Every structure is written in C-alpha cells, then in structure tokens.
C-alpha cells in the first residue's frame, strides 16, 4: 500500500491507497484479482486501527509478541469497565423483559442513572487513551530508536483500551436504543 | 449483455445499459412497473402483473416468504417458483424491447436478506432461465443510481429504503467512482404492507382500501391524523435501525451529507418528516422511489459486462457469520459489515481417538446464543482414524460477492481438499413441514390456556409492584379519585387471580394497563425532564 512503516500513519493516505487498490483489484474490475483483493482487506483492517497496526509493527520489527501483562492502572480500570457493563446488561434484560408500559416507565429512572455511569467510565477510558496517544506521538518522534518493551506496552495498552471503548460504546448504545 | 432486475415485494422492473445510460423497459401495455402478483389458473399459463391482480387466489408479496423453504401445502408453488414466474415475464419484456435473447442478469435483494433468502432469490432467477451474475443489495443499487452522475464528488450518504415489504438503511462513502458501503441495517419484515395492515385495523377497512387511501387520503376520505396515528409506530421502528447503522459506521447524523429516499413508502409525507427528524436534515428526493433500485441493478450489470467503466462497488455482508460452539454459543468468524468477497478460516481437530467426523453448524446473526440466530446449514468434516488431537482440518468459510456462502475443508497433514456439502437448514421435506405444523397445532390447543394463565400471572407479578412504585414516586401528583380507581383495579386483578379465571384475569390486567397509562407517561416525562 506504500505506507511508511512507522507507529503513526496518515489515516487519509491509508484510505486513499486502499480505495485506489480496491478499485484495481476488485473481482468486478477488468483486471481484478480476488486473492489480492482479499489480502488488501486484511492489510487495510490492520492499518486503520492503531491497536492492530502497532501489534503488526511490533511483530515485523521485533518478532512475535510475548504475553505481556497489563499495567496495574489498566487493571483497575478494567474492573470498573467490567462492573458497569455487567450492571448495564442486567438492567437491559430486566427492561427488555418488562411486560407492561408501566413497568418499563418505572425502570426509566434507573436507566438514566446507569447511562450516566457508563458515560462516566467512557470518559475515564478516553482520558487513558489520550495518555497513550501522547506516548504514541513520542515513540513516533524517536522512531526507530525504540525498545521492544516500550512498543509492546503501548500496543497491548492500546488494544485493551480500544476494546473497552467499543464495548462501552455498544453498551451505551443498547441502553439508549434497546437491544 | 446483462440485464438488471429489481424483484420487488410490490412491483418489479427490468432494464439494461443503452449507449452509456441505464434504461428501463416497458411491457406490452407500456408500463415499466410490473406488479409482483401471480395467479395460477386451473388451466393454461400463470398470469403475472396487472391482469393477475383481479384474481381471487392471486399470490402477492411472495418476496416476504423467500428462503423459508417449501410451502406447507404440497400442491402450492414454492416462493422461488412464484418469483420465477415474475422473472420470466420480465425476461420476455426485455427480450421484446431489445429484440434479442437475454440470459444473464443482476437481481437486487434487500440488503438485510440473509444467505438463505439470497440463495432462494438466485434459484428463482435460475428457474426463470437466467444465469444470475450478481445479487445486489437494494440500497447499494439506489446509491449507484444516485452517484453515477456525481462521479467527481466525495461524500457520505445514507440510503433510506422503505419498500412494500422490507426496510433497509445503508451508509456509504462515495469517492470518485468508488462506492464503499460502511454499514447496513434492516428488517426484512417491515414495509408498506405493515402500514396498510395498521391503517386497515385503525379504520376498520380492507387492506386494499387502506393501500389506496394511503396513496391519496383526500380522495379516500381518510384524515391525515388517522394515517399518522396508525402509521407512526411502524415508521418509528426504522429509527433504531438508522441509529444502529450510523453507530456501526462510527458516524453521527451530522457526518452525513445526503439522505437519499427510495421505495414507494417514502412518498408518504409522514415518512419524509420522520427521516428529517432522525437525520436532522431535509432528505434528498432526487431519486425516483420506484425506479432507483432497478436503475442501480442495470448499472451493476454494466460494471460486469464492461459497458460501465471506472465504477467500483465495495459492498458488505449485513449479518455476522459464525459457527456453533460448546454451550450453544455462536462464535463469529466474519463480523457484520465486512467487505465482500471475504473469507475466514478455522482449524478443527478430532476431540476423541478415531472420531469419524465432526458436525459443524453454520449460523448468521448478531445474537450470543446460537439458537437465536439463523441456522444456515450443517456440514460434517470427515476425520481419518487417528489418536486424539492428531487430525487437523482447516475449514475456510467464504462469502462471495453475492453474499453466498462457500465452504472448503483441507486436511492439514495430507494437504488434501475435502468435499463439503452443506445441508441447508430450510430445505425440509414437505412431509416434515406438515408434521411440524400438525405437532405444534396439537400442542398449542393442549396447553394454550395453561400457558396463557401463567403468562398473565407473570404480568400481574410485574404490574402490581410497578403500580406501587409509580404511585409512591408521583406522590401528590396523583389525584385521590385516580388513586382509588387504581386501587380498585388492583383488587380486581388479585381476585381474578384467585378465581383462576383466565378471561377475568386478562380483562382486569387490561383495565389496569389502561388506567395506569397516564402514570407511565408522567413518569417517562419526569425522567426526560430530570425531575424525578
């Protein structure tokens, strides 16, 4: 795709390269190549999300990742995320199981409270991700003077946080719109 | 030459590229729109379209049954066969217009059609004598029609496609001739038919009268307020789907440059207003509600036969594909909104020594439990006799550009490909269907009363505490007479329950439901205003 092998990439350039190659290799194109098109999908999915991109970079530079442990501050956040998601799921199944409009209405207040709590945890995760964004910028500035441990810590931190971020977004959405 | 076909719930159309422009063909009477109505007379050929519409036993909206397998009555034609009759008629219209035989076709399907429904549509095309070159999602087709003369632009569009039987919403990014579908959501059982039924129930008229009245309320003497009252709850069901599509695309309504309306139902002012509420912008009405999808099918046909250049379509699978794992859970292999064609692999090993085979169930859907998803089919991986864990078979699940599934299995040790035959979950024999129906009917009569009484009891268990909470929270906001009336109804529910009379319990609960409606409304308002 012609994207420089670095921690930070230009998202617009990644998308542009993807669209250019997708148009060339799509099976419907005159000289389309299905296998290349599929490989392109994998490459694009890897590059567009920082967590998978960093893991790929770490593997290319330093070989397969060892199982790195989570930093303790993330462990604490994980417990907070897990608890609020569980709570939201329990509330939702109660609400979705309600048989009358009145019972649903009675649950409305609890729903508002739990949504606020979910939003609060979302902000915490956002703040933690902002911290990692600063680390990512710093590592990119020093690139390639970066240790395997540094890159791996950033990678695993990012992967956890972004997973929680999407889990919380899905939870918040389900509370708002319903299952 | 490839033709493009919109096989709709209510109407169908056919066309082809002509000198660089998509063109739709008219039939002998000069109509481009063929009603999707089929009549099978006792003698002679089936009748399609306007002339079939008068028959008593005319088959309508057959699209809603696609993918459900054979009909319960053995002598009735299958949904595929009925659809094939419509497609044959369109084929002959096109052949008359073109003066040549047409054999290859692109056929549109609702974006949210699952694999079984798509496969059934392809079979219908084949029964009609077509080689089906592509199944194309309807909102994507509409986006092609919209974008063909805006090829230089870069924009994000939402296509809100509300047809006679199905609803779809897709979010696309258009970039210099490339159409990238970011997400799609839909309901294959939500359409104009449901609006007709609701309006008919509201006014106590027939469905046909409701359908006509919906088109021209003034002429039918129907007030717009009764249309609104009947239709609004159904139209509102599209809101969650729109929000979900935006959520999946990682976008908010403000990120969308245009909301394109297609499908006959979007002619209703109530629908247009609703779309404006949801997306916060005036919808784009540039596309013909009935013709945009067919024109898009024609453009895709042109992409495939080379008469349309420099247009690329990146479509997605609407539903996650996975397999059943331990504990009846679904393990997702290809998530929804993955660009197609795509594939995913999974490795399987023998769990016991000399295990002969392993059964794999393929699922489609978004629910955690496999039983809540569509079961697409089953296949079995043969193992050669070996100690436990020694055999490794790689299985590849491929979704092609039509959204159809292909499975390939390869023995890792020998590198030998194995033939995998998927037994479709929907193709059950006629006798089996009849037996299933008979069984369920029998049981239904046996335990219907018991079940209903239990169900009503559960509702009472829920209602009575909810009434207490509501009265307490609203406090002095509830007038004494209202409070007493509700207390009387609570007593009535308790008495009915003790008498074990299903009829009385249901009636008492319904009364309580009605009487507490204002309380529920006040509670919801209070929560919204943040007062309670």
XYZ file of C-alpha atoms in Angstrom:
711
model
C 0.000 0.000 0.000
C 3.050 2.235 0.068
C 2.531 3.359 3.660
C 5.788 4.071 5.588
C 6.451 1.512 8.330
C 6.082 3.731 11.397
C 3.991 3.870 14.602
C 1.980 6.839 13.296
C 0.434 6.781 9.826
C -1.564 9.278 7.830
C -5.115 7.875 8.030
C -6.220 9.742 4.922
C -3.290 8.329 2.939
C -4.141 4.780 4.124
C -7.718 5.177 2.948
C -6.687 6.697 -0.358
C -4.273 3.833 -1.064
C -6.957 1.329 -0.069
C -9.527 2.846 -2.429
C -7.032 3.041 -5.296
C -6.001 -0.615 -4.946
C -9.537 -1.824 -4.218
C -10.708 -0.279 -7.492
C -7.891 -2.048 -9.332
C -8.209 -5.479 -7.718
C -11.952 -5.827 -7.081
C -13.167 -9.029 -8.782
C -15.586 -6.953 -10.905
C -12.739 -4.828 -12.330
C -11.418 -5.675 -15.760
C -8.112 -6.918 -14.389
C -9.467 -7.779 -10.946
C -7.676 -10.248 -8.701
C -9.808 -11.810 -5.992
C -6.907 -13.111 -3.915
C -5.114 -9.763 -3.925
C -8.393 -8.043 -3.084
C -8.779 -10.262 -0.026
C -5.198 -9.604 1.077
C -5.859 -5.893 0.661
C -8.842 -6.145 3.019
C -6.648 -7.734 5.674
C -3.945 -5.086 5.199
C -6.451 -2.249 5.417
C -8.135 -3.647 8.525
C -4.704 -3.970 10.154
C -3.527 -0.472 9.289
C -6.631 1.549 10.000
C -6.930 0.611 13.673
C -3.919 1.748 15.795
C -4.014 -1.305 18.092
C -3.706 -3.879 15.313
C -1.305 -1.639 13.399
C 1.058 -1.351 16.379
C 0.934 -5.083 17.000
C 1.792 -5.709 13.347
C 4.654 -3.217 13.553
C 5.998 -4.811 16.751
C 5.897 -8.240 15.103
C 7.675 -7.009 11.991
C 10.382 -5.227 13.987
C 10.890 -7.458 16.997
C 9.280 -10.809 16.193
C 6.188 -12.430 17.734
C 4.944 -10.707 20.888
C 5.369 -12.351 24.271
C 2.371 -12.365 26.567
C 2.875 -9.032 28.224
C 0.972 -8.298 31.384
C -1.321 -5.343 31.752
C -0.041 -2.343 33.731
C -1.775 -2.186 37.103
C -3.571 1.120 36.472
C -5.241 -0.524 33.478
C -6.180 -3.487 35.651
C -8.062 -1.111 37.948
C -9.831 0.469 35.001
C -10.680 -2.968 33.653
C -12.523 -3.811 36.870
C -14.512 -0.572 36.621
C -15.395 -1.229 32.966
C -16.356 -4.841 33.631
C -18.608 -3.911 36.555
C -20.512 -1.177 34.741
C -21.003 -3.297 31.597
C -22.345 -6.185 33.697
C -24.684 -3.857 35.513
C -25.941 -2.350 32.263
C -26.565 -5.810 30.780
C -28.533 -6.912 33.841
C -30.614 -3.734 33.683
C -31.257 -4.184 29.989
C -32.516 -7.733 30.301
C -34.866 -6.554 33.056
C -36.120 -3.709 30.869
C -36.448 -5.832 27.716
C -38.352 -8.468 29.688
C -40.878 -5.946 31.036
C -44.408 -6.884 30.045
C -46.203 -3.603 30.570
C -45.584 0.003 29.682
C -45.868 0.991 33.355
C -43.126 -1.440 34.401
C -40.860 -0.027 31.673
C -41.663 3.507 32.785
C -40.827 2.669 36.404
C -37.387 1.488 35.222
C -36.763 4.748 33.343
C -35.044 6.481 36.231
C -32.668 3.596 36.865
C -31.898 3.601 33.145
C -30.916 7.228 33.210
C -28.617 6.637 36.186
C -26.868 3.696 34.631
C -26.349 5.538 31.358
C -24.680 8.339 33.283
C -22.388 5.849 34.993
C -21.491 4.255 31.646
C -20.710 7.707 30.240
C -18.509 8.434 33.245
C -16.465 5.280 32.620
C -16.305 6.144 28.908
C -14.667 9.441 29.872
C -12.149 7.580 32.048
C -11.234 5.294 29.144
C -10.988 8.292 26.797
C -8.599 10.005 29.204
C -6.440 6.879 29.407
C -6.405 6.682 25.597
C -5.333 10.332 25.413
C -2.360 9.379 27.553
C -1.475 6.578 25.142
C -1.893 8.955 22.188
C 0.803 11.159 23.714
C 3.026 8.075 24.157
C 2.383 7.097 20.535
C 3.426 10.540 19.317
C 6.558 10.449 21.473
C 7.512 6.983 20.197
C 6.907 8.055 16.608
C 9.188 11.082 17.099
C 12.025 8.889 18.336
C 11.420 6.130 15.766
C 13.326 3.859 15.144
C 15.115 4.436 18.493
C 12.504 2.459 20.411
C 12.845 -0.626 22.621
C 10.711 -3.738 22.044
C 9.281 -3.444 25.568
C 8.170 0.139 25.007
C 6.381 -0.660 21.789
C 4.803 -3.784 23.238
C 3.500 -1.981 26.320
C 1.932 0.685 24.143
C 0.483 -1.943 21.819
C -1.160 -4.061 24.484
C -2.400 -0.981 26.359
C -3.967 0.366 23.215
C -5.593 -2.905 22.314
C -7.222 -3.278 25.723
C -8.409 0.304 25.925
C -9.836 0.389 22.425
C -11.672 -2.880 23.047
C -13.217 -1.469 26.220
C -14.016 1.723 24.384
C -16.039 -0.118 21.752
C -17.656 -2.368 24.377
C -18.759 0.713 26.340
C -19.991 2.439 23.188
C -22.068 -0.644 22.320
C -23.399 -0.792 25.893
C -24.343 2.878 25.903
C -25.996 2.472 22.509
C -28.011 -0.535 23.650
C -29.201 1.351 26.746
C -30.322 4.231 24.575
C -31.903 2.381 21.663
C -32.652 -1.095 23.029
C -31.261 -4.467 22.069
C -25.451 -8.037 -22.497
C -26.557 -8.336 -18.883
C -29.932 -7.056 -17.663
C -30.648 -5.527 -14.275
C -33.753 -6.532 -12.324
C -35.460 -5.147 -9.240
C -37.530 -8.054 -7.932
C -39.715 -6.123 -5.510
C -42.326 -7.101 -2.940
C -44.966 -4.954 -4.649
C -43.532 -4.134 -8.087
C -40.720 -5.443 -10.295
C -38.704 -3.784 -13.071
C -36.109 -4.734 -15.672
C -33.641 -2.746 -17.769
C -30.243 -2.641 -19.446
C -27.493 -0.186 -20.359
C -28.072 1.662 -23.617
C -25.325 3.896 -25.048
C -23.884 4.518 -21.593
C -27.195 5.204 -19.861
C -29.322 2.866 -17.732
C -32.749 2.329 -19.349
C -35.819 0.518 -18.012
C -38.104 -1.447 -20.334
C -41.878 -1.166 -20.631
C -44.138 -4.149 -21.191
C -46.679 -4.548 -23.994
C -49.094 -2.146 -22.279
C -46.374 0.451 -21.931
C -45.795 0.048 -18.169
C -42.308 -0.133 -16.700
C -43.708 -1.268 -13.350
C -44.950 -4.868 -13.199
C -46.978 -5.629 -10.055
C -45.366 -8.632 -8.316
C -48.630 -10.535 -8.405
C -49.038 -14.042 -9.812
C -52.150 -16.052 -10.473
C -52.145 -19.773 -11.319
C -55.331 -20.580 -13.280
C -56.568 -24.168 -13.333
C -55.689 -24.342 -16.996
C -53.065 -22.557 -19.028
C -50.028 -20.488 -18.139
C -49.624 -18.475 -14.944
C -50.677 -14.828 -15.206
C -48.405 -12.041 -13.948
C -48.889 -8.370 -13.139
C -51.970 -6.177 -13.583
C -54.112 -8.867 -15.170
C -53.354 -11.233 -12.264
C -54.275 -8.653 -9.647
C -58.037 -9.204 -10.002
C -57.945 -12.950 -9.384
C -59.222 -14.218 -6.027
C -56.309 -16.546 -5.485
C -53.671 -14.083 -6.677
C -50.354 -14.521 -4.862
C -48.898 -11.229 -3.591
C -45.831 -10.174 -1.627
C -44.204 -13.569 -2.205
C -40.828 -11.969 -1.520
C -41.610 -11.998 2.177
C -41.526 -15.797 2.086
C -38.235 -16.174 0.240
C -35.827 -18.528 1.937
C -38.481 -20.218 4.038
C -38.351 -23.426 2.034
C -41.306 -25.286 0.627
C -44.843 -24.208 1.423
C -46.804 -26.184 3.979
C -49.301 -27.349 1.364
C -47.615 -29.681 -1.071
C -49.637 -28.616 -4.113
C -48.819 -24.906 -3.755
C -45.883 -23.454 -5.698
C -42.782 -22.539 -3.687
C -41.735 -18.885 -3.208
C -38.915 -19.470 -5.692
C -41.330 -20.837 -8.289
C -43.697 -17.883 -7.897
C -40.789 -15.436 -8.152
C -39.504 -17.291 -11.209
C -42.846 -16.688 -12.944
C -42.449 -12.929 -12.359
C -38.850 -13.025 -13.585
C -39.861 -14.919 -16.734
C -42.389 -12.222 -17.585
C -39.737 -9.515 -17.126
C -37.346 -11.552 -19.263
C -39.777 -11.665 -22.146
C -40.492 -7.914 -21.808
C -36.748 -7.226 -22.061
C -36.345 -9.586 -24.996
C -39.160 -7.861 -26.850
C -37.632 -4.425 -26.169
C -34.112 -5.491 -27.131
C -35.005 -7.822 -29.993
C -32.594 -10.413 -28.669
C -32.441 -13.233 -26.165
C -31.225 -12.241 -22.701
C -29.705 -14.811 -20.417
C -27.577 -13.009 -17.874
C -28.993 -10.908 -15.045
C -28.225 -8.893 -11.942
C -31.068 -9.218 -9.419
C -31.474 -6.972 -6.395
C -32.224 -8.233 -2.893
C -32.909 -6.378 0.362
C -29.550 -5.574 1.951
C -30.615 -7.370 5.106
C -31.533 -10.622 3.316
C -29.651 -13.497 4.893
C -27.818 -16.201 2.990
C -30.847 -18.484 2.658
C -33.011 -15.664 1.282
C -30.275 -14.706 -1.189
C -29.777 -18.297 -2.285
C -33.545 -18.636 -2.855
C -33.534 -15.477 -4.997
C -30.673 -16.866 -7.082
C -32.571 -20.130 -7.541
C -35.649 -18.194 -8.664
C -33.520 -16.471 -11.302
C -32.171 -19.785 -12.500
C -35.658 -21.291 -12.653
C -36.622 -18.378 -14.912
C -33.790 -19.268 -17.275
C -31.244 -16.664 -16.176
C -27.596 -17.013 -15.327
C -27.580 -14.865 -12.183
C -24.361 -12.878 -12.441
C -24.854 -10.962 -9.201
C -27.235 -10.422 -6.315
C -27.072 -6.738 -5.437
C -28.256 -5.065 -2.236
C -31.147 -2.693 -2.955
C -29.921 0.406 -1.067
C -26.497 -0.062 -2.663
C -28.176 -0.171 -6.060
C -30.001 3.068 -5.262
C -26.687 4.651 -4.261
C -25.231 3.649 -7.649
C -28.155 5.326 -9.410
C -27.659 8.436 -7.283
C -23.876 8.531 -7.670
C -23.454 7.770 -11.376
C -23.696 11.424 -12.410
C -21.781 12.653 -9.354
C -18.610 10.709 -10.018
C -16.169 13.509 -9.115
C -17.633 14.055 -5.678
C -16.511 12.775 -2.315
C -19.389 12.466 0.119
C -21.102 10.309 2.728
C -24.663 9.308 2.052
C -27.361 7.364 3.850
C -29.867 5.440 1.731
C -33.243 5.059 3.462
C -35.040 2.345 1.502
C -38.610 1.706 2.684
C -40.323 -0.651 0.254
C -43.514 -2.665 0.122
C -42.203 -5.483 2.290
C -38.744 -4.646 3.563
C -36.791 -1.803 5.104
C -33.050 -1.191 4.699
C -30.732 1.636 5.614
C -27.152 1.761 4.359
C -24.372 4.258 4.952
C -21.931 4.725 2.067
C -18.834 6.721 1.333
C -18.642 7.897 -2.292
C -15.191 8.753 -3.551
C -14.532 9.440 -7.221
C -16.409 6.492 -8.665
C -15.840 4.185 -5.715
C -18.886 3.242 -3.621
C -17.834 1.993 -0.197
C -20.644 0.592 1.941
C -19.705 1.358 5.556
C -22.659 -0.293 7.261
C -26.109 -1.647 6.625
C -29.119 -2.430 8.798
C -32.607 -3.568 8.017
C -35.733 -5.520 8.722
C -36.951 -7.980 6.106
C -40.408 -7.993 7.709
C -41.122 -4.257 7.754
C -42.703 -2.485 4.826
C -45.686 -0.789 3.243
C -47.693 -3.994 3.741
C -47.429 -3.444 7.502
C -48.569 0.165 7.159
C -51.592 -0.972 5.135
C -52.468 -3.552 7.778
C -52.163 -0.997 10.590
C -54.282 1.547 8.746
C -56.893 -1.093 7.897
C -57.094 -2.100 11.573
C -57.313 1.531 12.699
C -60.187 2.401 10.360
C -61.917 -0.965 10.065
C -61.456 -1.110 6.286
C -59.872 -3.696 3.987
C -56.162 -3.744 3.308
C -56.686 -2.887 -0.335
C -58.737 0.151 0.678
C -56.022 1.134 3.146
C -53.334 0.814 0.456
C -55.298 3.082 -1.865
C -56.163 5.505 0.938
C -52.524 5.811 1.936
C -51.654 6.993 -1.587
C -54.447 9.555 -1.804
C -56.003 10.215 1.618
C -58.200 13.103 0.417
C -59.874 11.035 -2.310
C -60.493 8.148 0.096
C -61.811 10.472 2.775
C -59.154 9.469 5.308
C -57.852 12.137 7.659
C -54.121 12.661 7.869
C -54.356 12.377 11.649
C -55.672 8.816 11.455
C -52.907 7.925 8.980
C -50.394 9.406 11.384
C -51.853 7.577 14.376
C -51.833 4.195 12.613
C -48.520 4.518 10.765
C -46.277 6.424 13.145
C -45.472 3.447 15.461
C -44.426 1.382 12.432
C -42.386 4.168 10.860
C -40.689 4.663 14.228
C -39.341 1.132 14.100
C -36.898 2.356 11.452
C -35.297 4.794 13.896
C -33.300 2.255 15.904
C -32.065 0.724 12.631
C -30.884 4.118 11.315
C -29.094 4.882 14.593
C -27.508 1.433 14.616
C -26.253 1.826 11.047
C -24.698 5.176 11.984
C -23.198 3.669 15.137
C -21.693 0.776 13.175
C -20.185 3.208 10.677
C -18.726 5.219 13.571
C -20.641 8.301 12.437
C -23.232 10.747 13.732
C -26.101 12.266 11.702
C -24.010 15.422 11.257
C -21.395 13.407 9.286
C -23.931 12.515 6.560
C -24.024 14.796 3.501
C -27.216 13.438 1.919
C -30.051 11.142 2.950
C -31.452 9.521 -0.181
C -35.008 8.248 -0.083
C -36.133 5.266 -2.164
C -39.010 2.790 -2.007
C -42.696 3.532 -2.506
C -43.394 4.213 1.183
C -41.038 7.234 1.162
C -43.691 9.117 -0.820
C -45.644 9.499 2.430
C -45.147 12.935 4.000
C -45.121 11.224 7.423
C -42.036 9.215 6.398
C -40.226 12.234 4.986
C -40.836 14.218 8.168
C -39.630 11.300 10.241
C -36.379 10.944 8.260
C -35.762 14.641 8.705
C -36.190 14.236 12.488
C -33.773 11.300 12.685
C -31.002 12.686 10.468
C -31.557 16.376 11.171
C -31.584 17.314 7.511
C -34.009 17.512 4.657
C -33.982 14.240 2.709
C -32.756 14.115 -0.883
C -35.677 13.352 -3.228
C -33.657 13.277 -6.468
C -34.214 9.543 -6.982
C -37.413 8.028 -8.353
C -38.774 5.991 -5.413
C -39.849 3.052 -7.609
C -37.078 3.084 -10.218
C -33.791 3.924 -8.476
C -33.097 0.348 -7.354
C -33.725 -1.079 -10.842
C -31.504 1.590 -12.411
C -28.767 0.635 -9.936
C -29.147 -3.035 -10.906
C -28.699 -2.005 -14.532
C -25.545 -0.026 -13.656
C -24.091 -3.041 -11.822
C -24.916 -5.153 -14.880
C -22.964 -2.570 -16.893
C -19.999 -2.823 -14.499
C -19.971 -6.593 -15.034
C -20.300 -6.554 -18.823
C -17.825 -3.698 -19.223
C -20.235 -1.065 -20.524
C -19.774 0.992 -17.332
C -16.167 1.942 -16.627
C -14.394 3.336 -13.571
C -17.090 2.443 -11.088
C -16.210 0.164 -8.181
C -18.613 -1.125 -5.595
C -17.404 -2.334 -2.194
C -20.433 -3.965 -0.616
C -20.662 -5.675 2.776
C -22.306 -8.652 4.414
C -25.202 -7.397 6.572
C -25.029 -10.191 9.142
C -22.226 -11.815 11.106
C -21.329 -15.345 10.053
C -20.218 -17.888 12.584
C -20.398 -21.439 13.849
C -21.967 -23.019 16.888
C -19.533 -23.821 19.693
C -19.776 -25.509 23.090
C -22.710 -24.451 25.209
C -24.814 -23.379 22.254
C -22.904 -20.138 21.736
C -22.172 -18.511 18.409
C -18.521 -17.975 17.529
C -18.283 -15.149 14.970
C -15.868 -15.780 12.093
C -16.887 -12.932 9.772
C -18.354 -9.882 11.543
C -21.226 -7.933 10.002
C -20.305 -5.077 7.663
C -17.210 -6.917 6.407
C -16.498 -6.046 2.771
C -17.324 -8.925 0.414
C -15.947 -11.076 -1.114
C -14.123 -12.246 2.002
C -13.117 -15.394 3.786
C -12.229 -16.631 7.245
C -10.530 -19.810 8.362
C -10.897 -22.023 11.387
C -8.923 -25.088 12.450
C -10.677 -28.210 13.746
C -9.183 -31.261 15.391
C -10.511 -34.651 16.458
C -11.629 -34.482 20.096
C -11.502 -38.248 20.607
C -9.366 -41.063 19.265
C -10.692 -42.487 15.990
C -13.508 -39.950 15.861
C -15.123 -40.461 12.482
C -16.475 -36.994 11.773
C -17.343 -33.657 13.284
C -20.601 -31.835 12.728
C -20.405 -28.087 12.144
C -23.442 -25.793 12.269
C -23.148 -22.523 10.343
C -25.044 -19.529 11.705
C -25.835 -15.987 10.669
C -26.963 -13.225 13.031
C -25.932 -10.963 15.878
C -27.137 -12.809 18.975
C -24.927 -14.513 21.525
C -26.876 -17.778 21.708
C -26.766 -19.804 18.532
C -30.447 -20.733 18.866
C -31.379 -17.047 18.456
C -29.611 -16.768 15.086
C -30.424 -18.042 11.602
C -29.194 -21.565 11.089
C -27.815 -21.645 7.544
C -26.966 -25.287 7.435
C -24.812 -28.100 8.653
C -21.899 -29.989 7.288
C -19.673 -32.683 8.533
C -15.880 -32.873 8.447
C -14.638 -36.417 7.917
C -11.623 -37.474 10.047
C -9.358 -40.375 9.162
C -8.856 -42.696 12.185
C -6.077 -41.332 14.422
C -5.213 -40.695 18.089
C -6.939 -37.770 19.783
C -5.826 -34.343 18.560
C -3.745 -35.766 15.713
C -6.006 -34.754 12.860
C -6.108 -31.126 11.882
C -8.588 -29.898 9.326
C -8.624 -26.297 8.170
C -12.037 -25.027 7.121
C -12.459 -21.925 5.041
C -15.722 -20.003 5.020
C -16.054 -17.763 2.024
C -18.729 -15.173 1.318
C -18.727 -14.332 -2.381
C -19.705 -11.007 -3.936
C -23.374 -12.135 -3.786
C -23.196 -12.758 -0.058
C -23.452 -16.505 -0.699
C -21.511 -18.990 1.394
C -18.916 -21.476 0.146
C -17.082 -23.854 2.451
C -13.783 -25.566 1.761
C -12.091 -28.081 4.068
C -8.477 -29.192 3.809
C -6.638 -31.884 5.747
C -3.542 -30.078 7.024
C -1.352 -33.199 7.142
C -2.116 -34.501 3.657
C -2.961 -31.151 2.050
C -5.955 -32.869 0.509
C -9.110 -30.840 -0.116
C -12.312 -32.426 1.083
C -15.679 -32.030 -0.470
C -18.071 -30.329 1.903
C -21.774 -30.465 1.274
C -23.843 -28.036 3.264
C -27.271 -29.303 4.068
C -29.465 -26.242 4.024
C -31.435 -25.784 7.210
C -34.506 -24.510 5.381
C -34.922 -27.272 2.845
C -37.126 -29.526 4.873
C -39.285 -32.058 3.076
C -42.988 -31.359 2.666
C -43.990 -34.187 4.989
C -41.611 -32.906 7.656
C -43.113 -29.438 7.430
C -46.640 -30.817 7.639
C -45.740 -32.904 10.649
C -44.094 -29.939 12.367
C -47.187 -27.864 11.755
C -49.511 -30.575 12.997
C -47.415 -31.141 16.133
C -47.296 -27.515 17.028
C -51.028 -27.084 16.464
C -51.842 -30.056 18.658
C -49.653 -28.774 21.471
C -50.976 -25.315 21.030
C -54.527 -26.423 21.837
C -53.423 -28.639 24.695
C -51.595 -26.089 26.732
C -52.716 -22.773 25.360
C -54.920 -21.925 28.363
C -52.333 -23.014 30.910
C -49.608 -21.078 29.180
C -51.715 -18.005 28.847
C -52.698 -18.100 32.512
C -49.046 -18.399 33.553
C -48.150 -15.545 31.225
C -50.935 -13.355 32.630
C -49.829 -14.259 36.169
C -46.288 -13.119 35.363
C -47.657 -9.882 34.059
C -49.607 -9.371 37.289
C -46.438 -10.100 39.302
C -44.752 -7.320 37.420
C -47.620 -4.825 37.275
C -48.638 -4.748 40.943
C -45.236 -3.710 42.379
C -44.777 -1.284 39.460
C -48.089 0.371 40.364
C -46.917 0.815 43.967
C -43.598 2.330 42.898
C -45.284 4.639 40.411
C -47.845 5.884 42.956
C -45.134 6.484 45.534
C -42.870 8.374 43.136
C -45.586 10.571 41.724
C -46.904 11.214 45.231
C -49.385 14.076 45.422
C -49.287 14.331 41.610
C -51.957 11.611 41.519
C -55.498 12.778 42.333
C -57.396 10.907 45.052
C -60.069 9.629 42.641
C -57.389 8.288 40.288
C -55.615 6.649 43.206
C -58.837 4.967 44.374
C -59.750 3.815 40.898
C -56.329 2.185 40.540
C -56.575 0.559 43.971
C -59.937 -0.903 42.925
C -58.417 -2.382 39.777
C -55.503 -3.849 41.759
C -58.061 -5.636 43.972
C -59.849 -6.846 40.864
C -56.618 -8.343 39.489
C -55.950 -10.155 42.771
C -59.494 -11.549 42.897
C -59.366 -12.687 39.279
C -56.119 -14.449 40.001
C -57.548 -16.343 42.941
C -60.563 -17.383 40.899
C -58.113 -18.853 38.318
C -60.234 -17.462 35.522
C -58.054 -16.625 32.537
C -60.745 -14.437 30.999
C -61.232 -12.356 34.146
C -57.511 -12.001 34.811
C -56.800 -10.819 31.289
C -59.665 -8.342 31.407
C -58.595 -6.959 34.811
C -54.974 -6.578 33.659
C -56.068 -4.798 30.503
C -58.153 -2.375 32.595
C -55.230 -1.744 34.917
C -52.967 -1.202 31.891
C -55.280 1.473 30.537
C -55.820 3.133 33.898
C -52.076 3.409 34.590
C -51.166 4.708 31.140
C -51.218 8.357 32.309
C -48.959 7.429 35.256
C -46.453 5.793 32.910
C -46.490 8.808 30.616
C -45.891 11.185 33.546
C -43.022 9.002 34.804
C -41.342 8.973 31.377
C -41.751 12.756 31.062
C -40.350 13.217 34.566
C -37.256 11.177 33.698
C -36.738 13.127 30.482
C -37.020 16.461 32.305
C -34.789 15.124 35.046
C -37.391 15.985 37.679
C -37.910 12.565 39.189
